[in-house]
């Protein structure tokens, strides 16, 4: 097990004398014995180290151009009370995207002022909760929301702090980013002119906010995509947002103080992947911001970012128990045949929907022992009633993998538990934190009684 950065495992991952996987000082067999499987295992030290790495990289890079930075942990990737506390203890704020995420962050003791609330379709109840808890920034996503929020704030006699989510035409993900004139998706307000060639939806939103005394315009927000491994898109989006900011400044005399560049920093899922380097991307974005502001003749704004996956993704693994192992003779396109070993685990698409939803690739290893057996071509599948219930599409594993073995899948910390379901009425696995040789349950395993309690008959 390599611990070099760029592998998908937490830096603490090693093998003990029996060849068992150890994370955060706790062996996979010990975790399975104490907490059962499947279980999400979260390395607290890795989470904290990553939070510090992003905080440090962006703070340093922007200090060099005279700007302050706030790092918001994007709770949608995984949010529990303990996780929100870790983020806060490492100096991060928390970005929420629903009333539920907001409630968990508040329960963790994160002050409202350090929270953001996102959403393209926030309910009145969510907006009210944000106002009542003094949420520091409500990122508005439509003209209608601006009116609703202004009315709610006015009725309460408060001033709501808002940012406008804009779409810059930069879409990024993987190694590519493309600029498009039109954005065919539900988020944000475009910076491009409307069909009549008049003001863009983004400008209309900004003007509408300035016209409402119950709203305070903090700044402009842009999020360009997720799992981005090429840093160029971030600078490109920053330039577009800064142009919009300067335009508003000339037009209204209001040069907003803040620009949020969203999340999306990509991680390694496979051993050959190289994650984005926070120091490199922070430096490049800071330089792009500095140059753009110089060209535009505007002061450099305070910058915020919202990494989710890059903080929690590599800190999490999933430990499963192997059940059915079935060799299947497969006929290839050229009519040759080969054997694929189907290895079924005790979870599947209900605890990790990403392979089925995005075709996401993962890496897995036998976690309870060492094996010198020749490698076999394996597909790791779950226990759901669906042939697309795949955990790892293609993998070489020791051919003696057998029922009762533990299998650990790497880099499942982000968007695993947070997108988990009860399909086939499976109970969602626990989230178990490991640190310094000890484990503790952050979210307990659901039980069949939990499921029955929801069903009113
Ligand atoms: N900020 C905003 C406004 C976002 O919409 C997102 C993600 C983030 C921050 C955090 O992005 P991150 O740093 O985690 O990439 N379920 C998908 C990812 C959806 C991300 C949606 N927005 C997945 O499993 O890959």
XYZ file of C-alpha atoms and ligand atoms in Angstrom:
482
model
C 0.000 0.000 0.000
C 1.623 3.201 -1.108
C 1.139 6.318 0.944
C 2.420 8.823 -1.619
C 0.020 11.604 -2.507
C -1.855 10.786 -5.657
C -2.922 7.350 -4.439
C -6.569 7.015 -3.539
C -5.945 5.827 0.045
C -5.665 8.024 3.135
C -2.040 8.807 4.015
C -2.378 6.720 7.184
C -3.189 3.534 5.228
C -0.669 0.716 5.764
C -0.678 -3.090 5.989
C -0.051 -4.836 9.317
C 2.025 -8.001 9.784
C -0.920 -10.176 8.703
C -1.379 -8.098 5.597
C -4.580 -6.479 6.880
C -5.381 -2.923 5.853
C -4.943 -0.393 8.662
C -6.461 3.105 8.459
C -6.118 5.711 11.179
C -4.353 3.053 13.234
C -7.320 0.634 13.172
C -7.327 -2.623 11.183
C -10.111 -3.445 8.769
C -10.898 -6.731 10.586
C -11.195 -4.853 13.903
C -13.524 -2.315 12.284
C -15.647 -5.055 10.759
C -15.823 -6.952 14.047
C -16.854 -3.900 16.038
C -19.094 -2.050 13.592
C -20.164 -4.641 11.040
C -20.107 -4.243 7.276
C -20.683 -2.466 5.060
C -19.270 0.552 6.879
C -18.015 3.926 5.742
C -14.721 4.569 7.522
C -13.542 8.143 7.801
C -9.948 9.034 8.688
C -10.250 12.109 10.888
C -6.582 12.997 10.508
C -6.841 12.888 6.724
C -9.938 15.103 6.744
C -8.239 17.632 8.999
C -4.997 17.573 7.010
C -6.878 18.237 3.786
C -8.920 21.031 5.354
C -5.665 22.617 6.534
C -4.023 22.115 3.136
C -6.789 24.013 1.309
C -7.027 26.688 3.989
C -3.245 27.177 3.981
C -2.760 27.065 0.219
C -5.467 29.617 -0.570
C -4.684 31.866 2.373
C -1.010 32.058 1.367
C -1.629 32.493 -2.360
C -4.138 35.294 -1.862
C -2.175 36.978 0.919
C 0.543 37.373 -1.708
C -1.828 39.517 -3.788
C -3.244 41.348 -0.764
C -6.560 39.481 -0.559
C -8.288 37.589 2.228
C -9.809 34.143 1.790
C -12.603 32.118 3.358
C -12.746 28.383 2.758
C -16.228 26.895 3.058
C -16.425 23.118 3.398
C -19.175 21.959 1.006
C -21.325 19.875 3.328
C -23.149 18.168 0.474
C -20.130 15.872 0.103
C -20.671 14.512 3.636
C -22.088 16.294 6.640
C -22.405 15.029 10.183
C -22.160 16.995 13.413
C -18.601 15.782 14.036
C -17.524 16.487 10.451
C -18.854 20.053 10.680
C -16.939 20.501 13.937
C -13.706 19.213 12.423
C -14.105 21.655 9.549
C -14.670 24.540 11.943
C -11.777 23.535 14.182
C -9.505 23.669 11.139
C -10.661 27.209 10.374
C -13.203 26.421 7.658
C -16.726 27.699 7.340
C -19.546 25.467 6.121
C -21.540 25.639 2.907
C -24.992 24.047 3.084
C -27.452 23.281 0.312
C -30.694 22.485 2.131
C -32.552 22.966 5.399
C -31.277 19.563 6.509
C -27.621 20.411 5.972
C -28.197 23.758 7.658
C -29.737 22.049 10.706
C -26.778 19.665 11.070
C -24.234 22.481 10.796
C -26.135 24.514 13.403
C -26.359 21.516 15.711
C -22.579 21.208 15.410
C -22.341 24.701 16.851
C -21.174 26.418 13.682
C -22.365 30.020 14.099
C -24.879 31.159 11.479
C -22.478 33.879 10.412
C -20.029 31.189 9.251
C -22.599 29.370 7.102
C -23.706 29.721 3.515
C -26.989 28.464 2.087
C -27.263 27.355 -1.534
C -30.082 25.915 -3.602
C -31.792 26.538 -6.927
C -35.227 25.971 -5.393
C -35.078 26.956 -1.737
C -38.344 26.727 0.132
C -39.696 29.615 2.196
C -39.014 27.488 5.270
C -35.339 27.159 4.267
C -35.000 30.888 3.643
C -36.693 31.628 6.967
C -34.391 29.217 8.786
C -31.415 31.009 7.218
C -32.724 34.405 8.338
C -33.659 33.224 11.822
C -30.203 31.707 12.357
C -28.255 34.635 10.970
C -26.759 32.695 8.055
C -23.863 34.753 6.761
C -24.592 34.370 3.072
C -27.621 33.222 1.159
C -26.596 32.482 -2.402
C -29.615 33.430 -4.521
C -30.198 31.524 -7.705
C -33.142 33.171 -9.466
C -34.949 36.494 -9.785
C -38.015 35.047 -8.066
C -35.943 34.013 -5.058
C -34.616 37.541 -4.722
C -38.155 38.882 -4.362
C -39.215 36.137 -1.968
C -36.174 36.574 0.224
C -36.482 40.362 0.254
C -40.124 40.071 1.328
C -39.329 37.547 4.067
C -36.479 39.675 5.395
C -38.591 42.820 5.280
C -41.375 41.110 7.223
C -38.827 40.168 9.898
C -37.231 43.588 9.948
C -33.814 42.169 9.069
C -31.376 42.636 6.208
C -30.464 39.425 4.389
C -26.825 39.057 3.226
C -26.840 37.689 -0.316
C -24.555 36.590 -3.094
C -25.724 35.933 -6.650
C -24.839 32.631 -8.266
C -23.889 33.330 -11.845
C -23.024 31.017 -14.711
C -19.910 32.077 -16.535
C -20.070 29.722 -19.502
C -17.077 27.829 -18.151
C -17.863 24.200 -17.497
C -15.097 22.089 -16.143
C -14.608 18.499 -15.155
C -11.873 15.997 -15.929
C -9.220 17.469 -18.152
C -11.442 19.704 -20.217
C -13.254 22.942 -19.923
C -15.273 24.615 -22.588
C -16.791 28.032 -22.902
C -20.311 28.110 -24.185
C -22.540 31.063 -24.988
C -25.602 29.435 -23.555
C -26.073 27.423 -20.412
C -28.629 24.681 -20.637
C -28.889 23.839 -16.952
C -30.845 24.851 -13.890
C -28.254 26.641 -11.751
C -27.468 30.302 -11.486
C -27.997 33.331 -13.676
C -26.087 33.722 -16.895
C -23.583 36.521 -17.432
C -24.476 36.472 -21.122
C -26.996 38.909 -22.562
C -30.625 37.775 -22.710
C -32.408 36.923 -25.990
C -33.264 40.602 -26.571
C -29.577 41.505 -26.312
C -30.292 43.502 -23.162
C -28.912 43.085 -19.672
C -27.859 39.575 -18.688
C -29.902 37.697 -16.077
C -26.903 38.105 -13.752
C -26.930 41.908 -14.095
C -30.704 42.028 -13.679
C -30.373 40.015 -10.464
C -27.637 42.254 -9.085
C -29.658 45.408 -9.872
C -32.765 43.923 -8.315
C -30.877 43.166 -5.089
C -29.473 46.688 -4.910
C -33.021 48.025 -5.244
C -34.233 46.163 -2.137
C -33.254 47.706 1.214
C -33.902 44.404 2.996
C -31.062 42.762 1.024
C -27.348 43.406 1.354
C -25.328 42.458 -1.723
C -22.124 40.767 -0.533
C -20.814 39.545 -3.833
C -20.895 37.197 -6.776
C -20.670 33.410 -6.771
C -19.554 30.985 -9.465
C -19.218 27.197 -9.340
C -17.999 25.641 -12.583
C -18.209 21.913 -11.988
C -16.874 19.014 -9.978
C -13.955 16.558 -10.014
C -11.891 19.077 -11.986
C -8.284 18.032 -12.533
C -7.208 20.913 -14.780
C -6.924 24.193 -12.904
C -7.322 26.467 -15.952
C -11.117 26.645 -15.697
C -10.993 28.273 -12.259
C -8.962 31.238 -13.493
C -11.167 31.567 -16.547
C -14.319 31.714 -14.421
C -12.677 34.179 -12.008
C -11.896 36.566 -14.873
C -15.500 36.456 -16.067
C -16.888 37.108 -12.587
C -14.446 39.966 -12.034
C -15.522 41.576 -15.315
C -19.133 41.379 -14.182
C -18.148 42.906 -10.831
C -16.349 45.768 -12.550
C -19.312 46.334 -14.880
C -21.662 46.589 -11.920
C -19.228 48.946 -10.223
C -19.167 51.341 -13.179
C -22.894 51.103 -13.629
C -24.008 51.567 -10.016
C -20.994 52.725 -8.040
C -21.168 49.490 -6.010
C -18.018 47.371 -6.256
C -18.954 44.233 -4.329
C -16.466 43.045 -1.716
C -16.538 39.314 -2.292
C -16.186 36.733 -5.019
C -16.839 33.039 -4.383
C -15.280 30.632 -6.862
C -17.104 27.506 -5.673
C -15.700 23.998 -5.325
C -14.827 21.241 -7.743
C -11.186 20.372 -6.938
C -10.561 16.860 -8.245
C -9.133 13.904 -6.328
C -7.494 10.564 -7.121
C -9.916 7.649 -7.329
C -7.482 5.181 -8.923
C -3.818 4.451 -8.156
C -2.737 6.082 -11.428
C -4.765 9.290 -10.832
C -3.087 12.516 -9.803
C -5.276 14.787 -7.704
C -5.278 18.538 -8.203
C -2.596 20.257 -6.120
C -4.166 22.909 -3.863
C -0.964 25.014 -3.809
C -0.752 25.036 -7.595
C -4.397 25.843 -8.212
C -4.452 28.475 -5.453
C -1.412 30.185 -6.954
C -2.849 30.125 -10.473
C -6.232 31.448 -9.400
C -4.626 34.184 -7.277
C -2.510 35.259 -10.236
C -5.564 35.255 -12.526
C -7.479 37.369 -9.997
C -4.585 39.791 -9.542
C -4.109 40.294 -13.294
C -7.812 40.656 -14.014
C -8.264 43.238 -11.255
C -5.236 45.156 -12.484
C -6.590 45.218 -16.037
C -10.031 46.220 -14.856
C -8.671 48.870 -12.509
C -10.566 47.433 -9.535
C -9.457 46.520 -6.028
C -8.922 42.811 -5.375
C -11.999 41.330 -3.637
C -12.100 38.905 -0.736
C -12.186 35.409 -2.217
C -14.004 32.333 -1.005
C -13.959 28.742 -2.216
C -16.151 25.726 -1.435
C -14.243 22.441 -1.680
C -16.199 19.341 -0.668
C -14.808 16.250 -2.383
C -11.174 17.341 -2.043
C -11.518 17.557 1.753
C -13.533 14.441 2.542
C -13.300 12.154 -0.509
C -9.877 10.584 0.078
C -10.489 10.537 3.848
C -13.183 7.896 3.432
C -13.152 4.234 2.486
C -15.934 1.647 2.474
C -15.369 -1.750 4.041
C -17.558 -4.571 2.725
C -17.713 -8.311 3.300
C -17.464 -10.523 0.253
C -20.343 -12.950 -0.266
C -21.033 -14.741 -3.526
C -18.050 -15.236 -5.847
C -19.029 -16.345 -9.332
C -16.864 -16.890 -12.421
C -18.766 -15.863 -15.542
C -17.646 -16.782 -19.049
C -17.869 -13.646 -21.173
C -17.830 -13.487 -24.972
C -15.954 -10.451 -26.259
C -16.821 -8.462 -29.421
C -14.281 -10.493 -31.412
C -15.968 -13.719 -30.248
C -13.069 -14.665 -27.986
C -14.040 -15.659 -24.469
C -12.649 -14.742 -21.078
C -13.657 -15.236 -17.473
C -14.814 -12.396 -15.304
C -15.020 -13.099 -11.594
C -18.144 -11.461 -10.154
C -17.455 -10.643 -6.514
C -20.620 -9.685 -4.619
C -20.402 -7.516 -1.518
C -22.951 -6.812 1.209
C -23.855 -3.325 -0.065
C -23.817 -1.776 -3.510
C -25.607 0.997 -5.353
C -27.492 2.010 -2.208
C -24.251 3.015 -0.451
C -22.386 4.170 -3.572
C -24.545 5.273 -6.481
C -21.670 6.985 -8.290
C -20.608 4.067 -10.536
C -24.216 3.570 -11.691
C -24.966 7.292 -11.963
C -21.742 8.614 -13.485
C -19.839 5.518 -14.544
C -17.390 6.486 -11.791
C -14.311 4.275 -11.416
C -13.062 3.067 -8.032
C -10.172 1.037 -6.666
C -10.555 -1.793 -4.163
C -8.291 -4.224 -2.327
C -8.732 -7.249 -0.108
C -8.512 -5.739 3.367
C -8.235 -8.650 5.811
C -5.182 -10.517 4.548
C -2.327 -10.656 2.149
C -2.590 -12.889 -0.905
C 0.046 -13.987 -3.372
C -2.523 -15.687 -5.624
C -2.380 -14.796 -9.321
C -4.536 -11.821 -10.195
C -7.950 -12.325 -11.753
C -10.189 -9.936 -13.659
C -12.904 -8.986 -11.205
C -16.100 -6.979 -11.200
C -17.271 -5.963 -7.737
C -21.047 -5.904 -7.551
C -23.607 -5.268 -4.840
C -26.638 -7.171 -3.614
C -29.381 -5.149 -5.285
C -31.923 -6.464 -7.769
C -30.340 -4.701 -10.677
C -27.568 -5.708 -13.057
C -26.226 -2.115 -13.060
C -25.508 -2.500 -9.347
C -21.752 -2.257 -9.799
C -19.262 -1.050 -7.201
C -16.069 -1.468 -9.208
C -16.448 -2.077 -12.908
C -13.055 -3.568 -13.579
C -10.306 -4.530 -11.199
C -7.479 -7.029 -10.850
C -7.730 -8.842 -7.503
C -5.997 -11.949 -6.168
C -7.909 -14.827 -7.723
C -8.394 -16.521 -4.343
C -10.791 -13.787 -3.155
C -13.439 -15.695 -1.263
C -16.636 -15.375 0.779
C -15.858 -13.799 4.153
C -12.979 -11.688 2.870
C -13.152 -7.979 3.572
C -12.971 -5.672 0.600
C -12.060 -1.988 1.029
C -13.008 0.529 -1.645
C -10.905 3.717 -1.647
C -11.955 7.360 -1.871
C -15.619 6.929 -1.011
C -15.721 9.741 1.560
C -17.470 12.241 -0.710
C -20.941 11.680 -2.157
C -21.129 8.128 -0.824
C -23.135 8.354 2.384
C -24.567 11.696 1.293
C -26.186 10.117 -1.774
C -27.052 6.790 -0.128
C -30.547 5.343 -0.454
C -32.658 2.574 1.000
C -33.141 0.807 -2.323
C -34.404 -2.732 -1.754
C -34.902 -1.492 1.825
C -31.270 -1.951 2.683
C -30.290 -0.044 5.803
C -27.714 2.668 5.278
C -24.251 1.870 6.687
C -22.695 3.736 9.593
C -20.009 6.383 9.285
C -17.187 5.356 11.608
C -14.353 7.750 12.347
C -10.863 6.396 12.915
C -8.034 8.321 14.531
C -4.895 7.391 16.463
C -5.859 3.731 16.713
C -9.421 4.303 17.942
C -12.773 4.201 16.189
C -16.053 5.896 16.996
C -19.423 5.972 15.269
C -20.422 9.362 13.848
C -23.617 8.178 12.172
C -25.020 4.881 13.384
C -26.132 2.140 11.048
C -29.798 2.288 10.134
C -31.842 -0.633 11.394
C -34.869 -2.402 10.041
C -36.723 -0.819 12.962
C -35.796 2.604 11.544
C -37.369 1.574 8.260
C -40.481 0.177 9.920
C -40.841 3.300 12.069
C -41.357 5.410 8.939
C -44.054 3.132 7.584
C -47.391 4.097 9.080
C -49.200 1.117 7.676
N -20.226 24.599 -4.228
C -21.322 24.433 -5.001
C -22.177 25.563 -5.284
C -21.620 23.175 -5.525
O -22.683 23.024 -6.300
C -20.760 22.084 -5.243
C -21.049 20.756 -5.768
C -19.651 22.300 -4.411
C -19.418 23.574 -3.928
C -18.697 21.209 -4.009
O -18.104 20.604 -5.097
P -16.879 19.590 -4.876
O -15.714 20.390 -4.336
O -17.313 18.563 -3.897
O -16.635 19.034 -6.223
N -22.733 14.187 -6.690
C -21.635 14.505 -7.577
C -21.059 15.847 -7.288
C -22.088 16.925 -7.375
C -21.508 18.213 -6.942
C -22.544 19.256 -6.926
N -22.078 20.498 -6.445
C -20.582 13.413 -7.476
O -20.781 12.444 -6.743
O -19.561 13.471 -8.152
